[in-house]
CSV table of C-alpha atoms and ligand atoms in Angstrom, one decimal:
chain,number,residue,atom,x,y,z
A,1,UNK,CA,62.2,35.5,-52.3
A,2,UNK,CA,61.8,38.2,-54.9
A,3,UNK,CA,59.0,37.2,-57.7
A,4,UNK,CA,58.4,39.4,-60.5
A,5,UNK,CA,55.0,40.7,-61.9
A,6,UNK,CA,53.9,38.9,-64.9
A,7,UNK,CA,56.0,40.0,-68.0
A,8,UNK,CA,54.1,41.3,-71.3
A,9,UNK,CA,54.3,37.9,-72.9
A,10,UNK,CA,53.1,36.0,-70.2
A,11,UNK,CA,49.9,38.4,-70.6
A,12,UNK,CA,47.7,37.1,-72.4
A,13,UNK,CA,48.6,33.8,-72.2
A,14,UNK,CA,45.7,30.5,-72.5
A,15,UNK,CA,46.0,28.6,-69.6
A,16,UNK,CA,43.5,26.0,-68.5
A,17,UNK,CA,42.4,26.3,-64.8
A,18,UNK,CA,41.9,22.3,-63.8
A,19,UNK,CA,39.7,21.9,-60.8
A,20,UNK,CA,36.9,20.0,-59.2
A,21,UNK,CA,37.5,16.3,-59.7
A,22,UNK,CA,35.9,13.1,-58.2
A,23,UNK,CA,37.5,13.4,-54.5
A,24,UNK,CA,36.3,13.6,-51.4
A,25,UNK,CA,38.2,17.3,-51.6
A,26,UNK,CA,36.2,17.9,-54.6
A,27,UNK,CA,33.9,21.2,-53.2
A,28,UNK,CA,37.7,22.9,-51.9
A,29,UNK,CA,39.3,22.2,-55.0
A,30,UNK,CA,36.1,24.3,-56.9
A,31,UNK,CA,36.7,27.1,-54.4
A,32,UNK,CA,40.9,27.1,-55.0
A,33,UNK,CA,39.9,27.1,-59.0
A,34,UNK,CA,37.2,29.6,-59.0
A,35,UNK,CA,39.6,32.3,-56.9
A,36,UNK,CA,42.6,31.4,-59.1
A,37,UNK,CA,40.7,31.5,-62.3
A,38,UNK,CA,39.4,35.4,-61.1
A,39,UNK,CA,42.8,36.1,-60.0
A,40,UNK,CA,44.7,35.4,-62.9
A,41,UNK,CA,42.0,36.9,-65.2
A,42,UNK,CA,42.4,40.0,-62.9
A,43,UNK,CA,46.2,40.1,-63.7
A,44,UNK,CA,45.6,39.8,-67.7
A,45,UNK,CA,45.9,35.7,-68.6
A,46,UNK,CA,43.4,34.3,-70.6
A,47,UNK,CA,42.1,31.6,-67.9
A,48,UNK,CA,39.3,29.1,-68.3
A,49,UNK,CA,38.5,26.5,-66.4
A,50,UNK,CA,38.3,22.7,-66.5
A,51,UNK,CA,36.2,20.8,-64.3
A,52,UNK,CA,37.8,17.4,-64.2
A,53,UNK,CA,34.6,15.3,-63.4
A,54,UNK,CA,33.2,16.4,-66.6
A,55,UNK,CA,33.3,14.6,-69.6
A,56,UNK,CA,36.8,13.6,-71.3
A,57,UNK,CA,35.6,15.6,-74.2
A,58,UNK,CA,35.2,18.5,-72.0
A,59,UNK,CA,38.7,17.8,-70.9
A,60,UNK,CA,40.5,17.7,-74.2
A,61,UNK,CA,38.5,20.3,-75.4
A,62,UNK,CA,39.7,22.5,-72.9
A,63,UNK,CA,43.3,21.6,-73.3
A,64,UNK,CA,42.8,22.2,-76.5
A,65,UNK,CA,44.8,25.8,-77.3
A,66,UNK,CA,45.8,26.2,-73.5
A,67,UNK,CA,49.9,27.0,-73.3
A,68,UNK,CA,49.2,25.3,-69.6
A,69,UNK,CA,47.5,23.4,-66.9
A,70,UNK,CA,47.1,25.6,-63.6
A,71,UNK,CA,46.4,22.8,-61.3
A,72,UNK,CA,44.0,24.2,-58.7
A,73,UNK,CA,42.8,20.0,-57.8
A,74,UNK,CA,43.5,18.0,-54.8
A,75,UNK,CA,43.2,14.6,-53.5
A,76,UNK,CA,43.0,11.5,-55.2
A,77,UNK,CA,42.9,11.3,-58.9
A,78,UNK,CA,44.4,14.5,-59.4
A,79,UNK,CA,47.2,15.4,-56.3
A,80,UNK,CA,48.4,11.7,-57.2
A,81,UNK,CA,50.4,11.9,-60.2
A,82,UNK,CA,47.0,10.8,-62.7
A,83,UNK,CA,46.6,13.6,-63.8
A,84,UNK,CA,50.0,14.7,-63.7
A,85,UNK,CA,51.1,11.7,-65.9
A,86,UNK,CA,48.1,12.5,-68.5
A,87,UNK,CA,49.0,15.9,-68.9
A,88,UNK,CA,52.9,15.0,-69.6
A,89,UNK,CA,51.8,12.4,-72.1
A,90,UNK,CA,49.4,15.1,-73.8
A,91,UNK,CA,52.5,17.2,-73.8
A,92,UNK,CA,50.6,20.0,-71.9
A,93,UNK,CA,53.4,21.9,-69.3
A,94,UNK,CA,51.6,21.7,-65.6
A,95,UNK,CA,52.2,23.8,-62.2
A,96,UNK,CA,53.3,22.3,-59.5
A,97,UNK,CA,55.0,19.1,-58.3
A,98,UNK,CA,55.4,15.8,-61.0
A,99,UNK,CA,54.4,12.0,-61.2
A,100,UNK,CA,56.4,10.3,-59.2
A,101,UNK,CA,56.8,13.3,-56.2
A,102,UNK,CA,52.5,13.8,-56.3
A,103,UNK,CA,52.2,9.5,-56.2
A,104,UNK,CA,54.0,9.0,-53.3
A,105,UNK,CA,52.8,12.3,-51.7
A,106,UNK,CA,49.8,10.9,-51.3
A,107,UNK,CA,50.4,7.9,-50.1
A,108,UNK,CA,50.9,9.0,-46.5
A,109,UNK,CA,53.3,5.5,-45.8
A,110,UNK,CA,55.6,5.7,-48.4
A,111,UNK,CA,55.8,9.3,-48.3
A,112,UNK,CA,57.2,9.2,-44.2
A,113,UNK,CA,59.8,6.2,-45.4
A,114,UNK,CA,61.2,8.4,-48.4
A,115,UNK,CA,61.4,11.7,-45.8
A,116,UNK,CA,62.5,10.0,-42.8
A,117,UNK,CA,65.1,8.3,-45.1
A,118,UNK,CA,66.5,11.6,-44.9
A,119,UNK,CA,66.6,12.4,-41.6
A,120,UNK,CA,63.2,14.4,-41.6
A,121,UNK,CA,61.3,12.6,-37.8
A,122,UNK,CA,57.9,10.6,-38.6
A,123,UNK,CA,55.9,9.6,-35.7
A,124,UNK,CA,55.6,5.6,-36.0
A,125,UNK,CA,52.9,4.2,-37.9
A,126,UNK,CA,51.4,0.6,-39.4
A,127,UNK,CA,48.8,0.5,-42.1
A,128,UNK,CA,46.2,-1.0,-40.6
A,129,UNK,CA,44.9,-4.9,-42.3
A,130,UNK,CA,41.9,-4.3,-43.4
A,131,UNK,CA,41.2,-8.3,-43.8
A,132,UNK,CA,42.1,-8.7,-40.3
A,133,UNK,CA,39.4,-9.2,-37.5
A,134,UNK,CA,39.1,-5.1,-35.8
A,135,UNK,CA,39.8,-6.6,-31.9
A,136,UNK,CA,43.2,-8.6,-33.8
A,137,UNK,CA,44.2,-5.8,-35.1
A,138,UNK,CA,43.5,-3.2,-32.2
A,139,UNK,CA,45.2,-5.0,-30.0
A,140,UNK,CA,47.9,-5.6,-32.2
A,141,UNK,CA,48.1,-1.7,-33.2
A,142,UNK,CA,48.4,-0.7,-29.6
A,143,UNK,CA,51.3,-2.5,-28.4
A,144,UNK,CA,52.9,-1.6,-31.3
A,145,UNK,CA,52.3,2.2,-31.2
A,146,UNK,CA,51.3,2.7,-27.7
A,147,UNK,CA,48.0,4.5,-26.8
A,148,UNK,CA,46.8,6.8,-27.8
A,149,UNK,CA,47.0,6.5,-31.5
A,150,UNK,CA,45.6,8.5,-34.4
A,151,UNK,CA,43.6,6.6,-36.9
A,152,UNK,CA,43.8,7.9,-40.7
A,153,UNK,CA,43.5,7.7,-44.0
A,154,UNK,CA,46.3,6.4,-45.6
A,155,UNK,CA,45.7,8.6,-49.0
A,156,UNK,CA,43.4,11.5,-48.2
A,157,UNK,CA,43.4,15.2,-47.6
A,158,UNK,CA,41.8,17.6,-45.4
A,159,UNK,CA,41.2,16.2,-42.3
A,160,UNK,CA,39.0,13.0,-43.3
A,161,UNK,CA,38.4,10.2,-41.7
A,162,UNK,CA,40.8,11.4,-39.3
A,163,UNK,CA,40.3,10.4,-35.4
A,164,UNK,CA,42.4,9.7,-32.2
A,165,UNK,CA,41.6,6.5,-30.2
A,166,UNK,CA,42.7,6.5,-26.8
A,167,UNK,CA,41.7,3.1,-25.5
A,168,UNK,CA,42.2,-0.6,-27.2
A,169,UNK,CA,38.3,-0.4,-27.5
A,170,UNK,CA,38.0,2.5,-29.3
A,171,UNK,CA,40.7,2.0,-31.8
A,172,UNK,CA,38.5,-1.3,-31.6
A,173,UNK,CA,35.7,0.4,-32.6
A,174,UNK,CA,37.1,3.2,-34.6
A,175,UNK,CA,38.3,0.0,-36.8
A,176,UNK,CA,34.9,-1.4,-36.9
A,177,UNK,CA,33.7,1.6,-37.9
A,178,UNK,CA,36.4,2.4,-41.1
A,179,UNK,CA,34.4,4.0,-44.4
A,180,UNK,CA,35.7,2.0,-47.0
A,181,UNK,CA,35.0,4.9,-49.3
A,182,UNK,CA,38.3,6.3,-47.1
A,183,UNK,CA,40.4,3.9,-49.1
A,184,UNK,CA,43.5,2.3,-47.0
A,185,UNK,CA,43.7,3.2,-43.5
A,186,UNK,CA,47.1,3.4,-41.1
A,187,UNK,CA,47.4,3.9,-37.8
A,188,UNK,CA,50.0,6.1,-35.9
A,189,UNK,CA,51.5,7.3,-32.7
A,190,UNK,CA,49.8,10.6,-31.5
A,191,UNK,CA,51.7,13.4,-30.5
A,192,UNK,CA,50.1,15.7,-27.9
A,193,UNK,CA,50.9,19.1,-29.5
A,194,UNK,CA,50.1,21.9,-31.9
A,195,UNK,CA,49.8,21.5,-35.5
A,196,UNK,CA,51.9,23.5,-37.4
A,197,UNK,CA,52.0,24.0,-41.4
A,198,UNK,CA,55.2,25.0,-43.2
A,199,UNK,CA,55.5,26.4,-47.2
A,200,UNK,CA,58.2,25.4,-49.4
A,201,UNK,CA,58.4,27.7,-52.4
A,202,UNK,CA,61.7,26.5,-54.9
A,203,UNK,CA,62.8,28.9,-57.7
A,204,UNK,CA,63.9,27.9,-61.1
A,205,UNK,CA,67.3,27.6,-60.3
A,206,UNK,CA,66.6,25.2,-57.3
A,207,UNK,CA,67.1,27.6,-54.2
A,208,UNK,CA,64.1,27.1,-51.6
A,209,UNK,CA,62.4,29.5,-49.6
A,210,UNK,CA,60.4,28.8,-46.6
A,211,UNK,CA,57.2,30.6,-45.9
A,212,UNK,CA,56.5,32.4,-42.4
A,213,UNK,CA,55.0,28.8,-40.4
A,214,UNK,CA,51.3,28.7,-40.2
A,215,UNK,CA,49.7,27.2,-36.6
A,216,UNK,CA,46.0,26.8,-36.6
A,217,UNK,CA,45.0,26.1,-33.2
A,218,UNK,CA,42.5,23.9,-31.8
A,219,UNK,CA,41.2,22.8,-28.1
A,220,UNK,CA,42.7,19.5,-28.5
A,221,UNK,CA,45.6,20.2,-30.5
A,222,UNK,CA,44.4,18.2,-33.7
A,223,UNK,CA,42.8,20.1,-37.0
A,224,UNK,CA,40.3,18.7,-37.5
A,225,UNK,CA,37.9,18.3,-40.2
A,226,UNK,CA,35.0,20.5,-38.5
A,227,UNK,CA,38.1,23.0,-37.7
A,228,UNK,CA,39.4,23.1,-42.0
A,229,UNK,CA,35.9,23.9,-43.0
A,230,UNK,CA,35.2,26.7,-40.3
A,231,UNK,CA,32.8,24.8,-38.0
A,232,UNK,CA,34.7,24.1,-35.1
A,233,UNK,CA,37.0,26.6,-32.9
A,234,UNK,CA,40.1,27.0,-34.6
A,235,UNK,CA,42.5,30.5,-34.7
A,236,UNK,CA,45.1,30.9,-36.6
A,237,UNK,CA,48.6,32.1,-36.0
A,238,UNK,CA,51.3,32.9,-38.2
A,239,UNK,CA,54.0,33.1,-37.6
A,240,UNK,CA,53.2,30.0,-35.5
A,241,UNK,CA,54.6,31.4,-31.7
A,242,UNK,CA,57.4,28.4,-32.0
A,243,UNK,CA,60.8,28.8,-30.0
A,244,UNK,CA,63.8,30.2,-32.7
A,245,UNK,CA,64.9,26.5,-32.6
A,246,UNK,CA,61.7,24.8,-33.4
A,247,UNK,CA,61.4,27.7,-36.5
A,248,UNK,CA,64.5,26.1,-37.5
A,249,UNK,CA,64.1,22.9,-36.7
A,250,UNK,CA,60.3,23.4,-39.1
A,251,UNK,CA,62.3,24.7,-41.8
A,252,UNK,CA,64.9,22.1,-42.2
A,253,UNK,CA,62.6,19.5,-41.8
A,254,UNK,CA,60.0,20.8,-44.4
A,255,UNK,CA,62.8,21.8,-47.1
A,256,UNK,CA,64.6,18.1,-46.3
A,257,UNK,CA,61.7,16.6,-46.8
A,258,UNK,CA,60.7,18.7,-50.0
A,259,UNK,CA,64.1,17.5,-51.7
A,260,UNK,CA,63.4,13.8,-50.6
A,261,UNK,CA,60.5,13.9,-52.1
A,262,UNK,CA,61.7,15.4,-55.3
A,263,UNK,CA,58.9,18.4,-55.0
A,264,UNK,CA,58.7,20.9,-57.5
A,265,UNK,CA,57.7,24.4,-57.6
A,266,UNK,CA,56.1,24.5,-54.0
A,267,UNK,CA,54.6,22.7,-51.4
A,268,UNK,CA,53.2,22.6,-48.0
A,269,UNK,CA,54.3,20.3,-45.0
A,270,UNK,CA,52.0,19.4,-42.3
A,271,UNK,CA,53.7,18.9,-38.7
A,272,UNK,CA,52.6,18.7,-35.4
A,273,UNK,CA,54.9,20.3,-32.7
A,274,UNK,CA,55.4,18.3,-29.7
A,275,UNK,CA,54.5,19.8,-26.1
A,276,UNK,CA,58.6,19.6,-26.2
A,277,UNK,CA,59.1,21.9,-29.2
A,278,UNK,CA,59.7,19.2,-31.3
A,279,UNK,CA,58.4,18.9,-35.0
A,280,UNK,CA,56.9,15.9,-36.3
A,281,UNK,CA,56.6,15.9,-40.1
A,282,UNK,CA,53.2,14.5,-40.5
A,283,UNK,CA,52.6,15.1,-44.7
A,284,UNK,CA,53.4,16.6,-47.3
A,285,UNK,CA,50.8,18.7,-49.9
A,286,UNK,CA,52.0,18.8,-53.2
A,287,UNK,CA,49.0,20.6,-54.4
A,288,UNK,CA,47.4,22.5,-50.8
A,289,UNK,CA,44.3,24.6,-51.1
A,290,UNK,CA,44.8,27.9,-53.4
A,291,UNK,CA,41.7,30.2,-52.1
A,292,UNK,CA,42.5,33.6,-51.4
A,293,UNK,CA,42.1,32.9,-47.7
A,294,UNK,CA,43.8,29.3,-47.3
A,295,UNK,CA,46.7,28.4,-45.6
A,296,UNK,CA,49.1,28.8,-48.4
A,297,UNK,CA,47.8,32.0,-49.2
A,298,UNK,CA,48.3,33.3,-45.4
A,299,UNK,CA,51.7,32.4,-45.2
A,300,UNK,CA,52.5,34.0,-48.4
A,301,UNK,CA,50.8,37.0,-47.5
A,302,UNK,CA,52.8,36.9,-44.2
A,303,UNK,CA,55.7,36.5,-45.8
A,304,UNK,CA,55.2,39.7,-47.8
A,305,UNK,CA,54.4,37.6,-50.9
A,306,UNK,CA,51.0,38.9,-52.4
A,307,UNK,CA,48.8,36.6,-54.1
A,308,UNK,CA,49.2,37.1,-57.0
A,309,UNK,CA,52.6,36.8,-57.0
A,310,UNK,CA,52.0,33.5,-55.4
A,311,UNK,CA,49.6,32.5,-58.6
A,312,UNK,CA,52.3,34.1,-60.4
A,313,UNK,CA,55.6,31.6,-59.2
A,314,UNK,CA,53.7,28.9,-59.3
A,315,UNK,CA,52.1,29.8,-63.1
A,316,UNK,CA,55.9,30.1,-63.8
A,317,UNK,CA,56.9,26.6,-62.7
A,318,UNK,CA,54.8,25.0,-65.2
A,319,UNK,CA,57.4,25.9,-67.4
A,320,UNK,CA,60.4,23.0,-67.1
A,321,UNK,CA,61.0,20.2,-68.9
A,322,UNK,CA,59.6,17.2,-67.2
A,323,UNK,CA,61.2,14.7,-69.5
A,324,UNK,CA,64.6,15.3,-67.4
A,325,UNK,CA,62.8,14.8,-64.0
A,326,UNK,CA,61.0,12.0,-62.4
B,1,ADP,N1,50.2,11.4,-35.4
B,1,ADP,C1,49.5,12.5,-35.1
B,1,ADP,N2,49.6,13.1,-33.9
B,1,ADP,C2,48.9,14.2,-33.6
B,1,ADP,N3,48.1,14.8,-34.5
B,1,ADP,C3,48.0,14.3,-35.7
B,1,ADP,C4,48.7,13.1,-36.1
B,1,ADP,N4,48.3,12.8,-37.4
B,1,ADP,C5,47.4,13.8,-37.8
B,1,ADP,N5,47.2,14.7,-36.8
B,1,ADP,C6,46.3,15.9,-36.8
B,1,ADP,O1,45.4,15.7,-37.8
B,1,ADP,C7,45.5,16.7,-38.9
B,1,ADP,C8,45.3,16.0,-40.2
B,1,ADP,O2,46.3,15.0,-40.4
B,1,ADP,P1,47.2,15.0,-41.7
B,1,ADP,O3,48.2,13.8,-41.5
B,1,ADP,O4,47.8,16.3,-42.0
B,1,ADP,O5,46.2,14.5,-42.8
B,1,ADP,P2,45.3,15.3,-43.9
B,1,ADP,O6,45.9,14.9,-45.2
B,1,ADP,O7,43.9,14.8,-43.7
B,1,ADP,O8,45.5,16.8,-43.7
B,1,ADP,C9,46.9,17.2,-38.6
B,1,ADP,O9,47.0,18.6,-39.1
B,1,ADP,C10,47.1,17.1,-37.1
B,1,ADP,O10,46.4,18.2,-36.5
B,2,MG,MG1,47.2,17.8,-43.4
């Protein structure tokens, strides 16, 4: 994909860095906005940033003579289409994917019926009741997904809340144990296998690119929390070693499922590949981590795609009208 450098009228330019935020993801999403922030002050726009747990004052304020929203935010409140939907109806252009693509992107449920819909493979899943007493509904969640399963989140990021249960008593437990604070929780097969994380980036005539796979690899297979914040044995490989048919089968799969999904701009699809080769999509990121060292960034980088000319595409797809698209 060949991105230009900024032109001389995009120098210059106000744009609000928006960041921080009330999620769980909150301390990431500080660390993507602070590194963007530098970077594009580096490269000659006028950035500020906008801490969206602030005050709504601080907010508005911010927006105030900004040309655009940089969204450098995840999780809920923010990757959900909230803020996404505020923004449109203050009429302030935004990076990044829209409403109704960032609401059912996090919703890990709907998101797997919209992709599988079109032909993208979802390992099987329920969401778990959470009125339902936890031995019910373990044994219930067993039968229907055979052991072992992985329990998670239903809409968060990053590895939270996220834990395999290999026996009816642990997902027994594991269910007793559920944070609320984790919102809705769902229940789904577990693949043995490597997780693997794919780019999307989609110019502004619609053409996709697919980024140079990204495997982060763990003793167990699973990426974890401990593993996304640097405290538990993880190395990284990109290009993921995958088979030529698995890289294909990655990249279909993650540009399906970006279409499906009615992504804009960029994305990042999480998958884990199967001690067969096979890819299962697992989620999609409509806004992944944007530090100079995160996944996104790597792949890019990889893919001989600096970053600032990552910062740079996705700065440029702020620019569309949204009143034509959902
Ligand atoms: N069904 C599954 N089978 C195997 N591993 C899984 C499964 N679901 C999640 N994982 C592992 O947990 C990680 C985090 O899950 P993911 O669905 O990507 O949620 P998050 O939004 O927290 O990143 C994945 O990258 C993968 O390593
Ligand atoms: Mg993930």
């Amino acid at each position: 994909m060949y991105i230009t450098p900024l032109e001389a009228d995009e120098i210059g330019m106000p744009v609000a860095v928006i960041t921080g935020g009330w999620s769980r993801e909150r301390d990431r999403a500080l660390l993507s906005g602070r590194t963007v922030a530098d970077a594009l002050t580096v490269m000659g726009v006028k950035a500020h940033v906008i801490d969206l747990a602030d005050s709504r004052e601080g907010l508005l304020e911010g927006l105030g003579d900004a040309a655009m929203a940089f969204l450098a935010i995840a999780g809920r409140g923010a990757e959900d289409g909230r803020l996404q939907g505020l923004l449109e109806t203050l009429s302030v252009p935004y990076t990044g994917s829209g409403v109704l693509a960032s609401a059912i992107g996090m919703n890990k449920i709907h998101a797997k019926t919209v992709v599988s819909a079109a032909g993208v493979c979802v390992p099987r899943g329920t969401r778990i009741d959470p009125k339902a007493d936890a031995d019910v509904e373990a044994v219930r969640v067993s039968q229907l997904l055979d052991l072992p399963v992985m329990i998670k989140p239903i809409s968060e990021g990053g590895s939270i809340g996220v834990q395999v249960a290999t026996t009816v008593d642990s997902v027994t437990f594991a269910l007793e144990q559920l944070d609320v604070t984790d919102g809705e929780m769902m229940a789904e097969a577990f693949h043995r296998g490597r997780s693997v994380s794919v780019g999307v980036l989609e110019d502004a005539l619609g053409a996709v690119h697919v980024l140079p796979p990204l495997e982060a690899r763990t003793p167990n297979g699973v990426y974890s929390y401990a593993a996304k914040r640097g405290t538990a044995v993880c190395d990284y490989h990109c290009p993921a070693r995958v088979s030529p048919i698995t890289l294909a089968d990655l990249e279909h799969q993650a540009v399906t499922a970006h279409r499906a999904l009615g992504c804009h701009s960029y994305s990042r699809h999480d998958f884990v590949v199967g001690e067969d080769g096979s890819p299962w999509w697992l989620e999609v990121n409509t806004l992944p981590g944007l530090s100079k060292g995160g996944n996104l960034a790597r792949m890019a980088t990889v893919g001989g795609i600096s970053y600032d000319l990552l910062l740079t595409h996705i700065l440029r797809g702020a620019d569309i009208d949204r009143r034509t698209r959902p």
